[in-house]
Tab-separated table of C-alpha atoms in Angstrom:
chain	number	residue	atom	x	y	z
J	30	UNK	CA	-0.164	0.709	0.156
J	31	UNK	CA	1.222	3.759	-0.401
J	32	UNK	CA	1.401	5.989	2.112
J	33	UNK	CA	3.228	8.864	3.241
J	34	UNK	CA	4.788	9.444	7.044
J	35	UNK	CA	6.470	12.955	8.592
J	36	UNK	CA	7.087	10.676	11.987
J	37	UNK	CA	6.721	14.216	14.042
J	38	UNK	CA	4.072	16.136	14.846
J	39	UNK	CA	5.806	19.379	15.813
J	40	UNK	CA	9.864	20.184	15.366
J	41	UNK	CA	11.029	23.202	16.895
J	42	UNK	CA	14.031	25.623	16.126
J	43	UNK	CA	15.971	28.804	16.894
J	44	UNK	CA	16.540	31.248	14.174
J	45	UNK	CA	18.831	30.718	12.249
J	46	UNK	CA	19.961	27.434	12.664
J	47	UNK	CA	19.353	24.615	10.076
J	48	UNK	CA	15.900	22.982	10.027
J	49	UNK	CA	14.558	19.183	8.541
J	50	UNK	CA	10.999	17.837	8.749
J	51	UNK	CA	11.416	14.198	8.270
J	52	UNK	CA	9.739	12.162	5.010
J	53	UNK	CA	9.443	8.530	4.060
J	54	UNK	CA	7.437	7.057	1.881
J	55	UNK	CA	6.286	3.908	0.477
J	56	UNK	CA	4.703	3.715	-3.095
J	57	UNK	CA	4.820	0.127	-5.590
J	58	UNK	CA	6.677	2.049	-8.285
J	59	UNK	CA	9.209	5.041	-8.417
J	60	UNK	CA	7.649	8.411	-7.026
J	61	UNK	CA	7.441	11.542	-8.063
J	62	UNK	CA	6.829	13.816	-4.013
J	63	UNK	CA	6.182	16.978	-3.133
J	64	UNK	CA	6.593	19.120	0.021
J	65	UNK	CA	4.122	22.245	-0.085
J	66	UNK	CA	3.353	24.840	2.909
J	67	UNK	CA	0.562	26.312	4.678
J	68	UNK	CA	0.020	29.128	6.982
J	69	UNK	CA	-2.770	29.536	8.444
J	70	UNK	CA	-6.166	30.021	7.380
J	71	UNK	CA	-4.619	29.421	4.022
J	72	UNK	CA	-4.435	27.274	1.102
J	73	UNK	CA	-1.680	25.116	0.470
J	74	UNK	CA	1.912	25.955	-1.184
J	75	UNK	CA	3.714	24.268	-3.720
J	76	UNK	CA	7.246	24.208	-2.434
J	77	UNK	CA	9.534	21.501	-4.568
J	78	UNK	CA	9.210	18.284	-5.913
J	79	UNK	CA	11.630	15.863	-7.267
J	80	UNK	CA	10.492	13.792	-10.579
J	81	UNK	CA	13.608	11.978	-11.642
J	82	UNK	CA	17.583	13.457	-12.392
J	83	UNK	CA	19.122	15.319	-9.558
J	84	UNK	CA	18.805	13.570	-5.668
J	85	UNK	CA	18.978	17.270	-4.225
J	86	UNK	CA	16.016	19.710	-5.170
J	87	UNK	CA	15.768	23.593	-4.674
J	88	UNK	CA	13.002	24.722	-4.083
J	89	UNK	CA	10.826	28.357	-2.895
J	90	UNK	CA	11.978	30.320	0.667
J	91	UNK	CA	15.839	28.634	0.634
J	92	UNK	CA	13.953	25.021	0.884
J	93	UNK	CA	15.749	21.672	-0.502
J	94	UNK	CA	14.948	18.260	-0.293
J	95	UNK	CA	16.675	15.524	-0.799
J	96	UNK	CA	15.917	12.437	-2.498
J	97	UNK	CA	16.634	9.416	-0.970
J	98	UNK	CA	15.843	5.957	-3.185
J	99	UNK	CA	17.117	3.305	-0.742
J	100	UNK	CA	15.892	4.834	2.760
J	101	UNK	CA	12.790	5.912	0.868
J	102	UNK	CA	12.945	9.451	2.024
J	103	UNK	CA	12.263	13.254	1.171
J	104	UNK	CA	13.371	15.448	3.704
J	105	UNK	CA	12.521	18.760	4.030
J	106	UNK	CA	16.401	20.903	4.872
J	107	UNK	CA	16.728	25.166	4.538
J	108	UNK	CA	20.798	25.734	6.083
J	109	UNK	CA	19.121	28.760	8.012
J	110	UNK	CA	15.851	28.781	9.927
J	111	UNK	CA	13.145	31.902	9.773
J	112	UNK	CA	10.380	32.342	12.303
J	113	UNK	CA	8.416	33.367	9.158
J	114	UNK	CA	9.353	30.056	8.363
J	115	UNK	CA	6.787	28.519	11.223
J	116	UNK	CA	3.994	27.002	10.391
J	117	UNK	CA	2.303	23.926	9.259
J	118	UNK	CA	4.987	21.763	5.775
J	119	UNK	CA	2.988	18.605	4.927
J	120	UNK	CA	4.416	16.145	2.507
J	121	UNK	CA	3.471	14.368	-0.633
J	122	UNK	CA	3.925	11.381	-3.092
J	123	UNK	CA	2.589	9.882	-6.342
J	124	UNK	CA	3.840	6.376	-8.262
J	125	UNK	CA	4.886	7.319	-11.336
J	126	UNK	CA	3.092	4.701	-13.400
J	127	UNK	CA	-0.324	5.891	-11.352
J	128	UNK	CA	-2.515	6.886	-14.420
J	129	UNK	CA	-5.005	8.169	-11.570
J	130	UNK	CA	-2.743	11.021	-11.079
J	131	UNK	CA	-3.436	10.267	-6.792
J	132	UNK	CA	-1.762	12.046	-4.567
J	133	UNK	CA	-0.787	10.629	-0.609
J	134	UNK	CA	-0.655	13.216	2.022
J	135	UNK	CA	1.592	12.911	4.987
J	136	UNK	CA	-0.130	13.953	8.117
J	137	UNK	CA	1.179	17.071	8.516
J	138	UNK	CA	4.330	18.517	10.424
J	139	UNK	CA	3.886	22.153	12.671
J	140	UNK	CA	7.069	24.095	12.446
J	141	UNK	CA	7.613	25.952	14.687
J	142	UNK	CA	11.121	29.238	15.218
J	143	UNK	CA	11.754	31.069	17.998
J	144	UNK	CA	13.416	33.966	17.715
U	8	UNK	CA	-3.768	36.966	-12.308
U	9	UNK	CA	-4.157	33.057	-12.657
U	10	UNK	CA	-5.495	30.714	-10.040
U	11	UNK	CA	-7.644	29.752	-8.024
U	12	UNK	CA	-10.669	30.938	-6.179
U	13	UNK	CA	-12.361	30.166	-3.821
U	14	UNK	CA	-15.794	31.603	-2.741
U	15	UNK	CA	-17.281	32.580	0.326
U	16	UNK	CA	-13.935	32.439	2.367
U	17	UNK	CA	-16.806	31.989	5.645
U	18	UNK	CA	-20.033	30.012	5.352
U	19	UNK	CA	-22.742	29.247	8.031
U	20	UNK	CA	-24.490	26.616	7.400
U	21	UNK	CA	-27.780	25.680	9.398
U	22	UNK	CA	-28.750	21.852	10.639
U	23	UNK	CA	-30.572	20.282	7.972
U	24	UNK	CA	-29.451	23.385	5.081
U	25	UNK	CA	-27.399	22.229	1.670
U	26	UNK	CA	-24.909	24.690	1.140
U	27	UNK	CA	-22.356	25.157	-2.323
U	28	UNK	CA	-19.104	25.741	-1.824
U	29	UNK	CA	-17.660	26.996	-5.227
U	30	UNK	CA	-14.172	27.134	-7.098
U	31	UNK	CA	-13.561	28.676	-9.876
U	32	UNK	CA	-9.937	28.049	-11.836
U	33	UNK	CA	-8.173	29.602	-15.275
U	34	UNK	CA	-4.868	27.948	-14.968
U	35	UNK	CA	-6.657	25.684	-17.850
U	36	UNK	CA	-6.136	22.843	-15.717
U	37	UNK	CA	-8.016	19.450	-16.633
U	38	UNK	CA	-8.540	17.472	-12.793
U	39	UNK	CA	-10.280	20.530	-10.231
U	40	UNK	CA	-9.963	18.374	-6.509
U	41	UNK	CA	-12.102	19.107	-2.733
U	42	UNK	CA	-10.073	18.358	0.059
U	43	UNK	CA	-11.524	18.205	3.712
U	44	UNK	CA	-8.884	19.782	6.578
U	45	UNK	CA	-10.134	18.988	9.674
U	46	UNK	CA	-7.977	21.752	12.409
U	47	UNK	CA	-4.823	20.049	13.103
U	48	UNK	CA	-4.987	18.334	10.686
U	49	UNK	CA	-4.219	16.579	6.834
U	50	UNK	CA	-5.836	16.585	3.877
U	51	UNK	CA	-8.692	13.840	2.680
U	52	UNK	CA	-10.095	13.780	-0.374
U	53	UNK	CA	-13.261	14.328	-1.139
U	54	UNK	CA	-13.995	14.580	-4.527
U	55	UNK	CA	-11.715	14.825	-7.753
U	56	UNK	CA	-12.361	15.278	-11.669
U	57	UNK	CA	-9.778	14.754	-14.333
U	58	UNK	CA	-11.695	15.954	-17.396
U	59	UNK	CA	-15.084	17.627	-17.554
U	60	UNK	CA	-18.367	15.717	-17.317
U	61	UNK	CA	-16.707	13.288	-15.147
U	62	UNK	CA	-15.515	12.769	-11.512
U	63	UNK	CA	-14.471	10.740	-8.759
U	64	UNK	CA	-15.486	10.055	-5.354
U	65	UNK	CA	-12.452	10.216	-3.104
U	66	UNK	CA	-11.533	8.415	0.380
U	67	UNK	CA	-14.644	10.067	2.162
U	68	UNK	CA	-16.963	11.320	-0.481
U	69	UNK	CA	-20.394	10.958	1.834
U	70	UNK	CA	-22.549	13.975	2.029
U	71	UNK	CA	-20.987	15.990	-0.156
U	72	UNK	CA	-22.055	16.482	-3.197
U	73	UNK	CA	-19.881	18.021	-7.021
U	74	UNK	CA	-20.468	18.352	-11.003
U	75	UNK	CA	-18.229	18.964	-13.888
U	76	UNK	CA	-20.503	21.698	-16.361
U	77	UNK	CA	-17.601	23.394	-17.514
U	78	UNK	CA	-13.887	23.063	-17.430
U	79	UNK	CA	-13.084	26.147	-15.082
U	80	UNK	CA	-15.312	25.244	-12.391
U	81	UNK	CA	-15.703	22.207	-10.008
U	82	UNK	CA	-18.475	23.654	-7.243
U	83	UNK	CA	-18.964	21.602	-3.836
U	84	UNK	CA	-21.958	21.095	-2.466
U	85	UNK	CA	-22.400	20.032	0.980
U	86	UNK	CA	-25.620	18.414	2.210
U	87	UNK	CA	-27.196	18.013	4.707
U	88	UNK	CA	-26.559	14.097	5.203
U	89	UNK	CA	-22.603	15.276	6.146
U	90	UNK	CA	-22.793	15.719	9.744
U	91	UNK	CA	-20.179	16.964	10.833
U	92	UNK	CA	-19.428	19.306	7.943
U	93	UNK	CA	-17.768	21.543	10.309
U	94	UNK	CA	-13.522	22.187	8.210
U	95	UNK	CA	-11.987	23.662	5.967
U	96	UNK	CA	-12.575	22.862	2.323
U	97	UNK	CA	-9.821	23.073	-0.258
U	98	UNK	CA	-9.709	22.961	-4.033
U	99	UNK	CA	-7.269	22.039	-6.272
U	100	UNK	CA	-6.274	21.989	-9.752
U	101	UNK	CA	-3.420	19.970	-12.029
U	102	UNK	CA	-2.651	20.913	-15.298
U	103	UNK	CA	-1.537	17.703	-17.850
U	104	UNK	CA	1.963	18.084	-17.959
U	105	UNK	CA	3.782	15.331	-17.866
U	106	UNK	CA	7.298	16.673	-17.278
U	107	UNK	CA	6.409	18.676	-14.403
U	108	UNK	CA	4.811	15.916	-12.522
U	109	UNK	CA	1.842	16.969	-12.223
U	110	UNK	CA	1.596	19.447	-9.967
U	111	UNK	CA	-1.015	19.943	-7.701
U	112	UNK	CA	-2.177	23.851	-6.795
U	113	UNK	CA	-3.798	24.883	-4.273
U	114	UNK	CA	-7.247	27.479	-3.842
U	115	UNK	CA	-6.937	29.863	-0.511
U	116	UNK	CA	-9.682	27.205	0.812
U	117	UNK	CA	-13.409	27.795	2.588
U	118	UNK	CA	-13.677	27.861	6.512
U	119	UNK	CA	-17.896	26.261	6.780
U	120	UNK	CA	-18.926	26.731	10.216
U	121	UNK	CA	-22.423	24.673	11.131
U	122	UNK	CA	-24.786	27.034	13.660
């Protein structure tokens, strides 16, 4: 069965420190992987995606994520956190061969950046 | 501006009433989606449509109905059969560019509250 796990409900980081939000996945075929961010009372904003090629993907607002096939992970990272990065982050995966194009969503991780 | 417009942002429903949430997109996307998000929770798929005049049930379709008469529009009706409709509703759409990984983009969401 296809699934996405975000093992941490909440991540707390001091401003200026590096941050990591974890995501692991399970699909039967090759994955498309996505990260989205949600600010309070707003829709989800697309941050970055992995389709193929370079395992390190760079996205919006200085975020990046590394695809690790052997560990089936796609952790979101940022070298230096900002207070404005505080938000809810969602990881999602789609099986490349899924003709229904359905995304499987993680439960979300609340990121809190403290000044 | 290109994007996905959801209206109204806030809606109150009385017991036994049907209400309709609007979703319009001018991105020329073929596929559209409705998700439900409960406070502090992840996304659950209600309905999706891959093409005009066709739609499919998602994981929690009971108590909801949709139509897709136009490519641009995918309204969601929350019927009186939905016993716990208070939630944040998100509309999304996806283009058909396979090389882009078929990224899903979201509207700003609509809050529905039962009074």
